[in-house]
Coordinates of C-alpha atoms in Angstrom, one line a residue:
M249 CA -15.5 -18.9 41.1
S250 CA -12.8 -19.2 38.5
T251 CA -12.4 -15.3 37.5
E252 CA -10.9 -16.3 34.3
P253 CA -14.3 -16.3 32.4
R254 CA -15.2 -13.2 33.7
S255 CA -12.4 -11.4 32.8
R256 CA -12.7 -12.6 28.9
D257 CA -16.3 -11.9 29.4
R258 CA -15.2 -8.5 30.3
L259 CA -13.3 -7.8 28.2
A260 CA -14.8 -9.9 24.6
E261 CA -17.8 -6.9 25.5
E262 CA -15.4 -3.6 26.3
S263 CA -13.8 -5.4 22.3
G264 CA -17.0 -6.2 21.1
R265 CA -18.5 -2.0 22.1
R266 CA -15.2 -0.6 20.9
A267 CA -14.8 -2.5 18.2
F268 CA -18.7 -3.1 16.6
P269 CA -18.4 0.9 16.0
V270 CA -15.6 1.0 14.2
R271 CA -16.5 -1.2 12.4
G272 CA -19.6 -0.3 11.2
V273 CA -18.1 3.1 10.5
V274 CA -15.7 2.0 7.7
A275 CA -18.3 -0.5 6.8
L276 CA -19.9 2.9 5.7
V277 CA -17.2 4.5 4.7
A278 CA -16.5 1.5 2.8
L279 CA -19.0 1.2 0.8
A280 CA -19.7 5.2 -0.1
G281 CA -15.6 5.4 -1.4
L282 CA -16.5 2.3 -3.3
A283 CA -20.9 4.1 -4.2
L284 CA -18.4 6.5 -5.3
A285 CA -15.9 5.9 -7.2
V286 CA -18.8 4.1 -9.0
S287 CA -20.1 6.6 -9.5
T288 CA -16.9 8.7 -10.5
V289 CA -16.1 6.3 -13.3
L290 CA -20.2 6.4 -14.9
T291 CA -19.2 9.9 -14.8
Y292 CA -16.4 10.8 -16.3
R293 CA -18.1 7.9 -19.0
T294 CA -20.6 10.3 -20.0
A295 CA -18.8 13.2 -19.9
S296 CA -16.8 11.4 -22.3
R297 CA -19.7 10.2 -24.6
V298 CA -21.3 13.9 -24.1
V299 CA -17.5 15.9 -26.2
E300 CA -18.4 12.9 -28.4
D301 CA -21.8 13.7 -29.4
R302 CA -20.7 17.3 -29.2
L303 CA -18.2 17.0 -31.7
Q304 CA -19.7 14.3 -34.0
R305 CA -22.7 16.7 -34.3
E306 CA -20.8 20.4 -34.8
A307 CA -18.7 19.0 -37.2
L308 CA -21.8 16.8 -39.1
T309 CA -23.5 20.9 -39.1
R310 CA -20.7 22.0 -40.4
A311 CA -20.4 19.6 -43.4
R312 CA -23.5 19.1 -44.4
T313 CA -24.1 23.2 -44.8
L314 CA -20.4 23.2 -46.5
A315 CA -22.2 20.6 -48.8
A316 CA -24.7 22.3 -49.8
S317 CA -22.9 24.7 -50.9
L318 CA -20.9 22.6 -52.8
S319 CA -22.8 20.3 -54.7
A320 CA -24.3 24.1 -56.0
L321 CA -20.7 25.2 -56.8
G322 CA -20.2 21.2 -58.3
A323 CA -16.2 19.6 -59.6
R324 CA -15.8 21.9 -62.7
D325 CA -14.1 25.2 -61.3
A326 CA -11.0 23.5 -58.9
R327 CA -10.4 27.3 -57.4
A328 CA -13.6 28.4 -56.6
L329 CA -14.0 25.4 -54.8
Q330 CA -10.7 25.5 -53.4
T331 CA -11.8 29.0 -52.8
L332 CA -14.6 28.2 -51.0
V333 CA -13.2 25.3 -48.9
A334 CA -10.4 28.5 -48.0
T335 CA -12.1 31.0 -46.7
Q336 CA -13.6 28.3 -44.3
Q337 CA -11.9 29.4 -41.3
D338 CA -12.4 29.8 -37.4
R339 CA -11.6 30.1 -33.6
D340 CA -12.9 25.0 -33.4
L341 CA -11.7 24.5 -37.1
A342 CA -8.7 22.9 -37.8
Y343 CA -9.1 22.0 -41.8
M344 CA -11.6 21.8 -43.8
A345 CA -10.6 18.7 -47.5
V346 CA -11.9 17.9 -50.6
L347 CA -10.4 14.7 -51.4
E348 CA -11.1 11.3 -54.7
G349 CA -11.0 8.6 -54.0
D350 CA -8.2 7.6 -54.7
G351 CA -6.6 9.6 -52.3
L352 CA -6.9 13.2 -54.5
V353 CA -6.7 16.4 -52.3
L354 CA -8.8 18.4 -54.7
A355 CA -9.2 21.7 -51.8
H356 CA -8.1 22.1 -48.3
S357 CA -7.7 24.3 -46.2
N358 CA -4.0 24.6 -46.9
P359 CA -3.8 25.6 -50.4
E360 CA 0.3 23.1 -49.7
L361 CA -1.6 20.2 -50.0
V362 CA -4.2 20.3 -52.3
G363 CA -3.7 17.8 -55.2
R364 CA -1.3 15.8 -53.4
R365 CA -2.8 11.6 -53.4
Q366 CA -2.9 10.1 -49.9
V367 CA -3.5 6.9 -48.9
D368 CA -6.1 7.8 -46.6
E369 CA -7.9 4.9 -44.8
R370 CA -10.9 6.7 -43.3
V371 CA -12.5 7.8 -47.5
R372 CA -12.4 3.9 -48.4
R373 CA -14.8 3.1 -45.8
A374 CA -17.0 6.3 -45.7
S375 CA -16.8 4.6 -50.4
Q376 CA -17.5 1.2 -48.9
T377 CA -20.4 2.2 -46.6
H378 CA -21.6 5.6 -47.9
M379 CA -21.8 6.5 -44.4
P380 CA -19.9 9.3 -42.1
I381 CA -17.1 8.5 -40.7
T382 CA -15.8 9.7 -37.0
E383 CA -13.0 9.0 -36.1
L384 CA -10.3 10.7 -33.2
V385 CA -6.9 11.2 -35.2
L386 CA -3.4 12.7 -33.9
L387 CA -1.6 15.2 -36.4
G388 CA 2.3 14.6 -37.3
T389 CA 2.5 18.1 -34.4
G390 CA 1.3 16.3 -31.9
E391 CA -1.9 18.2 -31.5
E392 CA -5.5 16.1 -31.3
V393 CA -8.0 16.5 -34.1
Y394 CA -12.0 15.5 -34.5
E395 CA -12.0 13.9 -38.0
L396 CA -15.9 13.0 -39.9
T397 CA -15.3 12.2 -43.9
L398 CA -18.4 13.3 -45.2
P399 CA -19.9 10.9 -49.0
L400 CA -19.8 13.2 -51.2
R401 CA -21.9 13.8 -54.4
L402 CA -20.1 16.4 -57.2
P403 CA -21.6 17.7 -60.4
D404 CA -18.9 17.6 -63.2
A405 CA -18.2 18.5 -66.4
A406 CA -18.9 14.5 -67.2
A407 CA -21.1 13.1 -64.3
T408 CA -21.3 13.0 -60.8
H409 CA -18.9 11.8 -58.7
L410 CA -19.2 10.8 -55.0
R411 CA -16.1 12.2 -53.1
F412 CA -15.5 12.6 -49.9
L413 CA -15.9 15.8 -47.2
R414 CA -13.4 16.4 -44.7
V415 CA -13.9 17.7 -41.7
A416 CA -11.3 18.8 -38.9
L417 CA -11.9 20.3 -35.8
H418 CA -10.3 21.3 -32.9
T419 CA -11.7 18.9 -29.4
S420 CA -9.4 22.0 -26.7
A421 CA -12.4 24.1 -26.3
A422 CA -15.1 20.5 -26.4
R423 CA -13.0 18.8 -24.1
W424 CA -13.5 21.3 -21.1
V425 CA -16.2 18.5 -19.3
L426 CA -13.5 16.0 -20.7
R427 CA -11.0 17.6 -17.8
E428 CA -13.5 18.8 -15.0
A429 CA -14.1 15.1 -15.6
E430 CA -10.9 13.9 -15.1
V431 CA -10.3 17.0 -12.5
H432 CA -13.0 15.2 -10.2
A433 CA -11.9 11.5 -10.6
L434 CA -8.4 13.1 -9.1
I435 CA -9.7 15.0 -6.5
V436 CA -12.2 11.4 -6.1
G437 CA -9.3 9.3 -6.0
L438 CA -7.2 11.0 -3.6
L439 CA -10.0 11.3 -0.5
L440 CA -10.0 7.9 -1.5
L441 CA -6.9 7.7 -0.7
L442 CA -6.9 9.3 2.4
V443 CA -9.9 7.9 3.6
G444 CA -8.3 4.8 2.6
V445 CA -5.1 5.5 5.2
L446 CA -8.0 6.9 7.9
A447 CA -9.1 3.5 7.7
A448 CA -5.9 1.9 8.5
Y449 CA -5.3 3.0 10.9
E450 CA -8.4 3.3 13.2
L451 CA -8.1 -0.3 12.9
L452 CA -4.1 -0.8 13.8
T453 CA -5.4 1.3 17.1
L454 CA -7.9 -0.4 16.9
R455 CA -5.3 -4.4 16.0
R456 CA -3.5 -2.9 19.6
Y457 CA -6.0 -1.5 21.2
V458 CA -7.8 -4.7 21.7
A459 CA -4.0 -6.5 22.3
L460 CA -2.9 -3.8 24.9
Q461 CA -7.0 -5.1 26.2
A462 CA -5.8 -8.4 26.0
A463 CA -3.0 -8.1 27.8
H464 CA -4.3 -6.2 30.9
A465 CA -7.1 -8.7 31.6
R466 CA -4.4 -11.0 31.3
R467 CA -2.2 -8.8 33.7
E468 CA -5.3 -8.2 35.6
R469 CA -6.3 -12.1 35.4
L470 CA -2.8 -14.0 36.4
A471 CA -3.2 -11.3 39.7
V472 CA -6.0 -13.1 40.7
L473 CA -5.0 -16.4 40.0
G474 CA -1.3 -15.5 41.9
E475 CA -3.0 -14.0 44.8
M476 CA -5.4 -16.9 45.6
A477 CA -2.5 -18.8 43.8
A478 CA -0.1 -18.1 47.8
V479 CA -3.4 -18.0 49.3
L480 CA -3.9 -21.5 48.9
A481 CA -0.2 -23.0 48.9
H482 CA 0.1 -21.3 51.8
E483 CA -3.0 -22.2 54.5
I484 CA -1.7 -25.9 52.8
R485 CA 1.6 -26.8 53.0
N486 CA 1.7 -26.9 56.8
P487 CA -1.1 -29.6 56.6
L488 CA 0.5 -30.7 54.2
A489 CA 4.1 -31.8 55.3
A490 CA 2.7 -32.9 59.2
L491 CA -0.3 -35.4 57.0
K492 CA 2.9 -36.3 55.3
G493 CA 5.0 -36.5 58.3
L494 CA 2.1 -38.7 59.5
A495 CA 2.3 -41.0 56.2
Q496 CA 6.1 -41.6 56.1
Y497 CA 6.0 -42.7 60.3
L498 CA 3.3 -45.1 59.6
H499 CA 5.9 -46.6 56.2
E500 CA 8.1 -47.1 58.8
R501 CA 6.1 -48.4 61.4
Q502 CA 4.7 -50.6 59.4
G503 CA 7.5 -52.5 58.0
G504 CA 7.3 -55.6 55.8
E505 CA 3.4 -55.6 56.0
A506 CA 3.4 -55.1 52.0
G507 CA 0.2 -53.9 51.2
S508 CA -0.4 -51.5 54.3
A509 CA 3.7 -50.2 53.3
E510 CA 2.0 -49.6 49.7
V511 CA -0.9 -46.9 50.9
T512 CA 1.6 -45.3 52.7
E513 CA 4.0 -45.3 50.2
A514 CA 1.7 -43.9 47.5
M515 CA -0.5 -41.0 50.6
V516 CA 3.7 -39.9 50.8
R517 CA 4.1 -40.2 47.7
E518 CA 0.7 -38.0 46.4
A519 CA 1.9 -35.7 49.4
R520 CA 5.2 -34.8 47.7
R521 CA 3.2 -34.5 44.5
L522 CA 1.0 -31.8 45.6
E523 CA 4.1 -30.4 48.1
Q524 CA 5.4 -29.7 45.2
L525 CA 2.5 -27.5 43.9
A526 CA 2.2 -25.2 46.8
A527 CA 5.6 -25.0 46.1
D528 CA 5.1 -24.0 42.2
L529 CA 2.3 -21.6 44.0
L530 CA 4.1 -20.0 45.7
E531 CA 6.9 -19.6 42.3
Y532 CA 5.1 -18.6 39.9
A533 CA 2.8 -16.1 42.4
R534 CA 5.3 -14.6 44.2
P535 CA 7.9 -14.8 43.1
R536 CA 11.5 -14.8 44.3
P537 CA 14.5 -11.9 43.7
I538 CA 17.3 -12.6 40.8
Q539 CA 20.6 -13.1 43.1
R540 CA 22.9 -12.3 40.1
G541 CA 25.9 -13.7 39.6
E542 CA 28.1 -14.6 36.5
V543 CA 26.8 -17.3 34.9
K544 CA 28.3 -20.0 33.1
L545 CA 25.9 -20.8 30.8
E546 CA 27.9 -23.9 29.1
A547 CA 29.0 -25.5 32.4
L548 CA 25.2 -25.2 33.6
L549 CA 24.1 -27.3 30.6
D550 CA 26.2 -29.5 30.6
E551 CA 26.4 -30.5 34.2
L552 CA 22.2 -30.5 33.2
V553 CA 22.8 -32.6 30.1
A554 CA 24.8 -35.1 32.3
R555 CA 22.4 -35.4 34.8
F556 CA 19.1 -35.7 32.4
Q557 CA 21.6 -39.2 30.6
P558 CA 20.6 -41.4 32.9
E559 CA 17.2 -41.1 32.0
A560 CA 17.5 -39.6 28.5
Q561 CA 19.1 -43.5 27.3
A562 CA 15.9 -45.6 29.5
V563 CA 13.9 -44.6 27.0
G564 CA 16.3 -44.6 24.2
V565 CA 17.3 -41.8 24.0
L566 CA 19.8 -39.8 22.1
I567 CA 21.3 -36.1 23.5
H568 CA 23.3 -34.3 21.8
R569 CA 25.2 -31.0 23.0
E570 CA 26.4 -28.9 20.9
G571 CA 27.1 -25.3 20.5
A572 CA 30.1 -23.1 21.0
R573 CA 31.8 -23.0 24.6
D574 CA 33.9 -19.4 24.2
L575 CA 30.5 -17.1 25.3
P576 CA 30.5 -14.4 28.2
P577 CA 29.3 -15.2 31.2
I578 CA 25.1 -14.1 32.4
P579 CA 24.5 -12.4 35.1
G580 CA 21.4 -13.7 36.5
D581 CA 21.2 -15.8 39.2
A582 CA 22.7 -19.7 37.8
E583 CA 20.0 -21.7 39.9
R584 CA 16.5 -20.5 38.3
L585 CA 18.3 -20.7 35.0
R586 CA 18.9 -23.9 36.1
Q587 CA 15.3 -24.3 37.2
V588 CA 14.3 -23.4 33.1
F589 CA 16.7 -25.5 31.7
T590 CA 15.3 -28.5 33.9
N591 CA 11.6 -27.9 33.3
L592 CA 12.1 -27.4 28.8
M593 CA 14.3 -30.9 29.4
V594 CA 11.7 -32.9 31.3
N595 CA 9.3 -31.8 28.3
A596 CA 11.8 -32.7 26.3
L597 CA 12.1 -36.3 27.4
Q598 CA 8.3 -36.9 28.2
A599 CA 7.0 -35.7 24.3
M600 CA 9.9 -39.5 23.7
P601 CA 8.9 -41.6 25.2
R602 CA 10.0 -43.9 22.5
G603 CA 12.4 -42.4 22.0
G604 CA 14.7 -40.0 19.8
V605 CA 17.4 -36.9 19.9
L606 CA 17.2 -34.1 22.1
A607 CA 19.5 -31.7 20.9
V608 CA 21.0 -28.7 23.4
Q609 CA 22.5 -25.5 21.9
V610 CA 24.2 -23.1 22.9
L611 CA 25.2 -19.7 20.6
R612 CA 26.2 -16.1 20.2
A613 CA 22.6 -15.1 18.9
G614 CA 22.1 -12.6 16.2
R615 CA 21.9 -9.6 17.9
P616 CA 25.5 -8.6 19.5
G617 CA 25.6 -8.9 23.1
T618 CA 23.5 -11.7 23.1
V619 CA 23.3 -15.3 24.0
V620 CA 20.5 -18.0 22.7
V621 CA 19.6 -21.4 24.3
T622 CA 17.4 -24.3 21.6
I623 CA 16.3 -27.3 23.2
K624 CA 15.2 -29.4 20.1
D625 CA 13.3 -32.6 20.6
R626 CA 11.9 -35.8 17.9
G627 CA 8.5 -36.1 19.9
E628 CA 5.2 -35.3 19.3
G629 CA 4.8 -31.3 19.6
I630 CA 2.4 -28.9 19.9
S631 CA -1.0 -28.7 18.6
P632 CA -1.4 -24.6 17.0
D633 CA -4.3 -24.8 19.2
D634 CA -2.1 -25.6 21.6
L635 CA 1.1 -23.7 21.2
S636 CA -0.7 -20.5 21.8
Q637 CA -1.5 -21.9 25.4
I638 CA 1.0 -23.2 26.6
F639 CA 2.3 -20.0 28.5
S640 CA -0.5 -19.8 29.4
P641 CA -0.5 -20.9 34.2
F642 CA -2.6 -24.2 34.4
F643 CA -3.0 -25.1 31.1
T644 CA -1.2 -28.2 30.5
R645 CA -2.6 -31.4 28.4
R646 CA -0.6 -34.0 30.9
P647 CA -2.7 -36.4 33.3
R648 CA -0.4 -35.4 36.5
G649 CA 0.4 -31.8 35.7
T650 CA 0.0 -28.4 37.4
G651 CA 0.7 -26.2 33.9
L652 CA 2.7 -23.7 36.4
G653 CA 5.8 -25.0 34.4
L654 CA 6.5 -23.1 31.3
A655 CA 5.1 -19.9 32.5
I656 CA 7.3 -19.9 36.0
A657 CA 9.6 -20.2 33.5
R658 CA 9.0 -17.5 31.0
Q659 CA 8.5 -16.0 35.0
I660 CA 12.9 -16.3 35.1
V661 CA 13.6 -15.4 31.7
E662 CA 12.4 -12.5 31.9
Q663 CA 13.5 -11.3 35.3
H664 CA 16.4 -12.2 33.7
G665 CA 15.4 -9.7 30.2
G666 CA 15.8 -12.0 28.0
T667 CA 12.6 -13.7 25.4
I668 CA 11.8 -16.9 25.6
T669 CA 10.0 -18.4 21.8
V670 CA 8.6 -22.3 21.1
Q671 CA 7.9 -23.6 17.4
S672 CA 6.4 -26.9 16.7
V673 CA 4.7 -28.7 14.6
P674 CA 3.5 -32.2 15.2
G675 CA 4.1 -34.7 13.9
Q676 CA 8.0 -33.4 13.7
G677 CA 8.4 -32.0 17.2
T678 CA 9.2 -28.5 19.5
R679 CA 11.6 -26.5 19.6
F680 CA 12.2 -24.3 22.7
A681 CA 14.4 -20.2 22.0
V682 CA 15.5 -19.4 25.0
T683 CA 17.6 -15.6 24.7
L684 CA 19.2 -14.2 27.3
P685 CA 21.3 -10.3 27.3
A686 CA 25.4 -11.2 28.6
Q687 CA 27.9 -10.1 30.2
E688 CA 29.2 -7.1 27.7
E689 CA 26.0 -5.5 27.5
A690 CA 24.2 -5.7 31.4
G691 CA 26.5 -3.9 33.3
V692 CA 26.5 -6.1 35.5

């Protein structure tokens, strides 16, 4: 029974147990935060209305009280009118004024403004609607006051004319409700920011946890597969060698018998394939230690390009050898690195059965002390679903592949302290990049 599904199930179960409560808590926190934010906005709006209603009620009360006194006094005695307005003083009152419809100031808390004429839009609107007009007004001093303009009929010597009583209140005392709402909104905003940061941190922690669990499960799975592969390879190598030898013996004995020769030749061929599979299994399960020496990548790649030229020409593939020629040597195992680049070039040629271009390039990497080898084909490309699995052991889309070539290649590259990456676009081609530390940084 395969251990891979079991490992995946265990990983999914463990990740699920961890992810469910965390995601549930994050969702609850998000909902609570949204509810709190909505509540804060509504509270602030309510506080704004409360402040406005309070100022309006106070201004109307003052205006109607004074209007009754002004109506009784009339506009006949300008001095008495000014005295009545000027005596209206308290902490919340900014100023009072009585104005004509054309903006002439009949009385004002500031006597210096009496007799002046000013263009006043609020007076015009009150004159048209015969209704009180309220508005927040910013004074020249920078203070904001709540101003009410009330239509008022004051009798004088000739007739009763429409005049306007203006009451302006300081807003600072009434705005304490709004200030409390603003402080509350600030506190809520800071709390939401803190909760958001904590939630983001927890989600990142969860992602790291799941990634670590996946990596651990992968290592466990590969270890089990490696042990199984090693046992299997060890057990079949000796019988396989005997079968291959017997098939070769029969093939030599049969001589020119065409039918029998084809059968024994197929037996030998398949035995060799199984022998290579067993060797790959052992190579992956029990990788050999690196025999370090100085490796000149330029010479190694030139050798491989020359080796693959006949095969490439046979299928119409043109090999381009590009890159620098003065690179520092690589401290590594030439034979194992040859195995890596051989695998990549074989894969590239197999991806272009109807011809194309294979570009082999070596140059200095962006990081100091590293070199990068790229092998790029213009073949069929790799689908996004397969791209994330191509380095997994036993993964292959080819009918006769073992799925171990790229897994072993990555293993060898990582033994050298390097990395191997892949980019591919279906229908356009694939690019492998092998980055390795150079002699000048390795200290070997």
